[in-house]
Amino acid sequence: ITESRGTRLVGDSLDSFGAGDLVLIGADLPHQYQSERKGTDRARALVVQFLPSLYGVDFFRSPEFAPISELFQRADRGLAFPESVSIEVGASFQRIFSANGAGRKALAFLETLQFLAENTLDARPLASSGYRVNRSQKSVDRLSRMLRHLRQQLDAEEEISLAEVARIGALHPQSVSRFFQQHVGMNFQDYVQSMRIARACQLLRETGEPISHIALEVGFTSASHFNQLFRRVHKQTPTEYRRALAGIAS
């Protein structure tokens, strides 16, 4: 990510992202990025999509490239790399995109993969170890539509309707929660709550609004329930979270 910040869903992992965020996502792993765009803010990213057979079917099976093969296996759950790796790979991406000819691009990309493989132990897996990829493209498309609608409703501070989400996903309302459990590792209600908490974190970072106002803004009718759920997710209260951010900024 070169510009923008927001939330990303990779498998059953819901995290914040910002400029410099570097993620390697394995084949068929459902994922979605939602930028927090304001006014003239732009969302920019450098993206490389590729097949493991890019250099030949058996290329990465050779002992010389075993680390890259292991990197691909770890990427089945998605991998988030630290800033030190991201800076180096950002420069490598620029070389890939500016290289003249497919051969030079392929060589530059192979060097990037090797660098990531050498730093894979520093990467953090995203989806949980128990997460299983559903390889149905129809299911991936359906999930993307439903998640996009949820984000739009949350950004507009409008009520989230289970019936409307079911309609968009072409599902019976009683099937929505089971569908979410299968594809993101949590039921529908828990996912909506996690989105609201993520939005609350953004407001705690970027505004000085009273916490009770933030709770209402993100969809909680009870401030005490908001505080309880926030503490369960972040191991601290919203007040402590904001205080910790102020300490970092100073």
mmCIF file of C-alpha atoms in Angstrom, residues 32-209:
data_model
loop_
_atom_site.group_PDB
_atom_site.id
_atom_site.type_symbol
_atom_site.label_atom_id
_atom_site.label_comp_id
_atom_site.label_asym_id
_atom_site.label_seq_id
_atom_site.Cartn_x
_atom_site.Cartn_y
_atom_site.Cartn_z
ATOM 1 C CA GLN A 32 -10.972 -7.459 0.720
ATOM 2 C CA TYR A 33 -9.517 -4.001 1.372
ATOM 3 C CA GLN A 34 -11.693 -1.053 2.384
ATOM 4 C CA SER A 35 -10.021 2.358 2.388
ATOM 5 C CA GLU A 36 -11.027 5.146 4.728
ATOM 6 C CA ARG A 37 -11.246 7.760 2.001
ATOM 7 C CA LYS A 38 -11.938 11.386 2.834
ATOM 8 C CA GLY A 39 -12.303 14.259 0.419
ATOM 9 C CA THR A 40 -9.483 14.143 -2.096
ATOM 10 C CA ASP A 41 -7.593 11.304 -0.371
ATOM 11 C CA ARG A 42 -6.315 8.730 -2.844
ATOM 12 C CA ALA A 43 -5.952 4.989 -2.474
ATOM 13 C CA ARG A 44 -2.884 3.581 -4.230
ATOM 14 C CA ALA A 45 -1.210 0.195 -4.144
ATOM 15 C CA LEU A 46 1.346 -1.827 -6.077
ATOM 16 C CA VAL A 47 -0.016 -5.297 -6.766
ATOM 17 C CA VAL A 48 1.593 -8.326 -8.407
ATOM 18 C CA GLN A 49 -0.583 -11.322 -9.221
ATOM 19 C CA PHE A 50 1.126 -14.485 -10.398
ATOM 20 C CA LEU A 51 0.829 -18.249 -10.753
ATOM 21 C CA PRO A 52 3.237 -20.563 -8.890
ATOM 22 C CA SER A 53 4.001 -22.060 -12.309
ATOM 23 C CA LEU A 54 5.219 -18.681 -13.616
ATOM 24 C CA TYR A 55 8.766 -20.010 -14.111
ATOM 25 C CA GLY A 56 7.723 -23.575 -14.999
ATOM 26 C CA VAL A 57 5.743 -26.268 -13.223
ATOM 27 C CA ASP A 58 8.732 -27.814 -11.394
ATOM 28 C CA PHE A 59 10.860 -24.683 -10.991
ATOM 29 C CA PHE A 60 10.264 -24.157 -7.258
ATOM 30 C CA ARG A 61 10.570 -27.871 -6.488
ATOM 31 C CA SER A 62 14.323 -27.738 -6.932
ATOM 32 C CA PRO A 63 16.410 -27.601 -3.715
ATOM 33 C CA GLU A 64 17.765 -24.162 -4.632
ATOM 34 C CA PHE A 65 14.289 -22.636 -4.402
ATOM 35 C CA ALA A 66 12.900 -24.657 -1.491
ATOM 36 C CA PRO A 67 12.636 -21.486 0.672
ATOM 37 C CA ILE A 68 10.323 -19.880 -1.908
ATOM 38 C CA SER A 69 8.211 -23.032 -2.028
ATOM 39 C CA GLU A 70 7.883 -22.869 1.762
ATOM 40 C CA LEU A 71 6.975 -19.181 1.471
ATOM 41 C CA PHE A 72 4.064 -20.095 -0.809
ATOM 42 C CA GLN A 73 2.863 -22.704 1.682
ATOM 43 C CA ARG A 74 2.877 -20.168 4.517
ATOM 44 C CA ALA A 75 1.051 -17.670 2.302
ATOM 45 C CA ASP A 76 -1.978 -19.990 2.205
ATOM 46 C CA ARG A 77 -3.054 -18.154 5.382
ATOM 47 C CA GLY A 78 -1.781 -14.774 4.216
ATOM 48 C CA LEU A 79 1.411 -13.141 5.510
ATOM 49 C CA ALA A 80 1.913 -9.582 6.763
ATOM 50 C CA PHE A 81 5.526 -8.398 6.671
ATOM 51 C CA PRO A 82 7.161 -5.845 9.008
ATOM 52 C CA GLU A 83 8.081 -2.328 7.927
ATOM 53 C CA SER A 84 11.763 -3.160 7.428
ATOM 54 C CA VAL A 85 10.844 -5.773 4.822
ATOM 55 C CA SER A 86 8.174 -3.565 3.276
ATOM 56 C CA ILE A 87 10.639 -0.751 2.574
ATOM 57 C CA GLU A 88 12.974 -3.094 0.706
ATOM 58 C CA VAL A 89 10.178 -4.762 -1.245
ATOM 59 C CA GLY A 90 8.697 -1.378 -2.155
ATOM 60 C CA ALA A 91 11.926 -0.556 -3.941
ATOM 61 C CA SER A 92 11.919 -3.997 -5.600
ATOM 62 C CA PHE A 93 8.366 -3.446 -6.844
ATOM 63 C CA GLN A 94 9.436 -0.209 -8.451
ATOM 64 C CA ARG A 95 12.177 -2.102 -10.303
ATOM 65 C CA ILE A 96 9.672 -4.726 -11.451
ATOM 66 C CA PHE A 97 7.265 -2.154 -12.854
ATOM 67 C CA SER A 98 9.991 -0.069 -14.495
ATOM 68 C CA ALA A 99 11.986 -2.963 -15.995
ATOM 69 C CA ASN A 100 12.119 -3.150 -19.792
ATOM 70 C CA GLY A 101 10.866 -6.444 -21.184
ATOM 71 C CA ALA A 102 9.155 -9.463 -19.644
ATOM 72 C CA GLY A 103 12.455 -11.234 -18.973
ATOM 73 C CA ARG A 104 13.832 -8.428 -16.814
ATOM 74 C CA LYS A 105 10.523 -8.130 -14.969
ATOM 75 C CA ALA A 106 10.545 -11.883 -14.270
ATOM 76 C CA LEU A 107 14.125 -11.738 -12.942
ATOM 77 C CA ALA A 108 13.348 -8.744 -10.709
ATOM 78 C CA PHE A 109 10.274 -10.524 -9.346
ATOM 79 C CA LEU A 110 12.254 -13.701 -8.646
ATOM 80 C CA GLU A 111 14.712 -11.639 -6.606
ATOM 81 C CA THR A 112 11.773 -10.188 -4.664
ATOM 82 C CA LEU A 113 10.408 -13.650 -3.901
ATOM 83 C CA GLN A 114 13.836 -14.787 -2.721
ATOM 84 C CA PHE A 115 14.089 -11.772 -0.413
ATOM 85 C CA LEU A 116 10.648 -12.484 1.056
ATOM 86 C CA ALA A 117 11.581 -16.145 1.531
ATOM 87 C CA GLU A 118 14.707 -15.107 3.438
ATOM 88 C CA ASN A 119 12.579 -12.951 5.735
ATOM 89 C CA THR A 120 9.521 -15.169 6.053
ATOM 90 C CA LEU A 121 10.137 -15.857 9.760
ATOM 91 C CA ASP A 122 9.525 -12.156 10.406
ATOM 92 C CA ALA A 123 6.112 -12.348 8.719
ATOM 93 C CA ARG A 124 2.897 -12.677 10.719
ATOM 94 C CA PRO A 125 0.256 -15.187 9.538
ATOM 95 C CA LEU A 126 -3.132 -13.552 9.056
ATOM 96 C CA ALA A 127 -5.890 -16.175 8.842
ATOM 97 C CA SER A 128 -6.125 -18.450 11.860
ATOM 98 C CA SER A 129 -4.527 -21.900 11.774
ATOM 99 C CA GLY A 130 -7.980 -23.507 11.697
ATOM 100 C CA TYR A 131 -9.174 -21.460 8.743
ATOM 101 C CA ARG A 132 -9.975 -23.416 5.602
ATOM 102 C CA VAL A 133 -10.187 -21.774 2.201
ATOM 103 C CA ASN A 134 -13.440 -22.244 0.315
ATOM 104 C CA ARG A 135 -12.306 -22.416 -3.312
ATOM 105 C CA SER A 136 -15.696 -21.642 -4.858
ATOM 106 C CA GLN A 137 -15.419 -18.416 -6.863
ATOM 107 C CA LYS A 138 -19.169 -18.001 -6.505
ATOM 108 C CA SER A 139 -18.814 -17.962 -2.727
ATOM 109 C CA VAL A 140 -15.905 -15.503 -2.886
ATOM 110 C CA ASP A 141 -17.913 -13.136 -5.098
ATOM 111 C CA ARG A 142 -20.937 -13.432 -2.816
ATOM 112 C CA LEU A 143 -18.860 -12.661 0.265
ATOM 113 C CA SER A 144 -17.279 -9.632 -1.441
ATOM 114 C CA ARG A 145 -20.715 -8.180 -2.265
ATOM 115 C CA MET A 146 -21.941 -8.647 1.288
ATOM 116 C CA LEU A 147 -18.803 -7.179 2.882
ATOM 117 C CA ARG A 148 -18.882 -4.181 0.546
ATOM 118 C CA HIS A 149 -22.478 -3.469 1.549
ATOM 119 C CA LEU A 150 -21.663 -3.753 5.258
ATOM 120 C CA ARG A 151 -18.777 -1.299 4.916
ATOM 121 C CA GLN A 152 -20.956 1.181 3.019
ATOM 122 C CA GLN A 153 -23.661 1.003 5.681
ATOM 123 C CA LEU A 154 -21.149 1.490 8.466
ATOM 124 C CA ASP A 155 -19.444 4.430 6.738
ATOM 125 C CA ALA A 156 -22.841 6.068 6.158
ATOM 126 C CA GLU A 157 -23.822 5.400 9.805
ATOM 127 C CA GLU A 158 -26.928 3.609 8.582
ATOM 128 C CA GLU A 159 -28.655 0.646 10.173
ATOM 129 C CA ILE A 160 -27.396 -2.770 9.114
ATOM 130 C CA SER A 161 -30.241 -5.027 8.031
ATOM 131 C CA LEU A 162 -29.782 -8.787 8.040
ATOM 132 C CA ALA A 163 -32.564 -9.099 5.475
ATOM 133 C CA GLU A 164 -30.811 -6.680 3.108
ATOM 134 C CA VAL A 165 -27.450 -8.446 3.522
ATOM 135 C CA ALA A 166 -29.185 -11.749 2.757
ATOM 136 C CA ARG A 167 -30.789 -10.237 -0.352
ATOM 137 C CA ILE A 168 -27.439 -8.954 -1.632
ATOM 138 C CA GLY A 169 -25.862 -12.354 -1.024
ATOM 139 C CA ALA A 170 -28.830 -14.224 -2.528
ATOM 140 C CA LEU A 171 -29.175 -16.207 0.694
ATOM 141 C CA HIS A 172 -31.999 -16.948 3.108
ATOM 142 C CA PRO A 173 -31.604 -14.730 6.213
ATOM 143 C CA GLN A 174 -31.229 -17.826 8.389
ATOM 144 C CA SER A 175 -28.263 -18.940 6.247
ATOM 145 C CA VAL A 176 -26.262 -15.707 6.499
ATOM 146 C CA SER A 177 -24.638 -16.409 9.864
ATOM 147 C CA ARG A 178 -23.624 -19.929 8.821
ATOM 148 C CA PHE A 179 -22.175 -18.550 5.572
ATOM 149 C CA PHE A 180 -20.077 -16.023 7.502
ATOM 150 C CA GLN A 181 -18.901 -18.707 9.918
ATOM 151 C CA GLN A 182 -17.739 -20.850 7.011
ATOM 152 C CA HIS A 183 -15.947 -18.049 5.162
ATOM 153 C CA VAL A 184 -14.620 -15.588 7.741
ATOM 154 C CA GLY A 185 -14.474 -17.758 10.850
ATOM 155 C CA MET A 186 -17.126 -15.897 12.844
ATOM 156 C CA ASN A 187 -20.883 -15.558 12.722
ATOM 157 C CA PHE A 188 -22.623 -12.567 11.170
ATOM 158 C CA GLN A 189 -23.266 -10.724 14.413
ATOM 159 C CA ASP A 190 -19.689 -11.119 15.628
ATOM 160 C CA TYR A 191 -18.346 -9.896 12.294
ATOM 161 C CA VAL A 192 -20.535 -6.789 12.372
ATOM 162 C CA GLN A 193 -19.384 -6.110 15.928
ATOM 163 C CA SER A 194 -15.733 -6.452 14.876
ATOM 164 C CA MET A 195 -16.311 -3.934 12.063
ATOM 165 C CA ARG A 196 -17.850 -1.493 14.523
ATOM 166 C CA ILE A 197 -14.933 -1.870 16.913
ATOM 167 C CA ALA A 198 -12.470 -1.275 14.049
ATOM 168 C CA ARG A 199 -14.362 1.872 13.079
ATOM 169 C CA ALA A 200 -14.356 3.008 16.719
ATOM 170 C CA CYS A 201 -10.563 2.612 16.826
ATOM 171 C CA GLN A 202 -10.290 4.904 13.815
ATOM 172 C CA LEU A 203 -12.431 7.568 15.518
ATOM 173 C CA LEU A 204 -10.455 7.239 18.746
ATOM 174 C CA ARG A 205 -7.268 7.817 16.748
ATOM 175 C CA GLU A 206 -8.457 10.662 14.571
ATOM 176 C CA THR A 207 -10.989 12.628 16.615
ATOM 177 C CA GLY A 208 -11.476 14.000 20.094
ATOM 178 C CA GLU A 209 -15.112 12.962 20.245
#
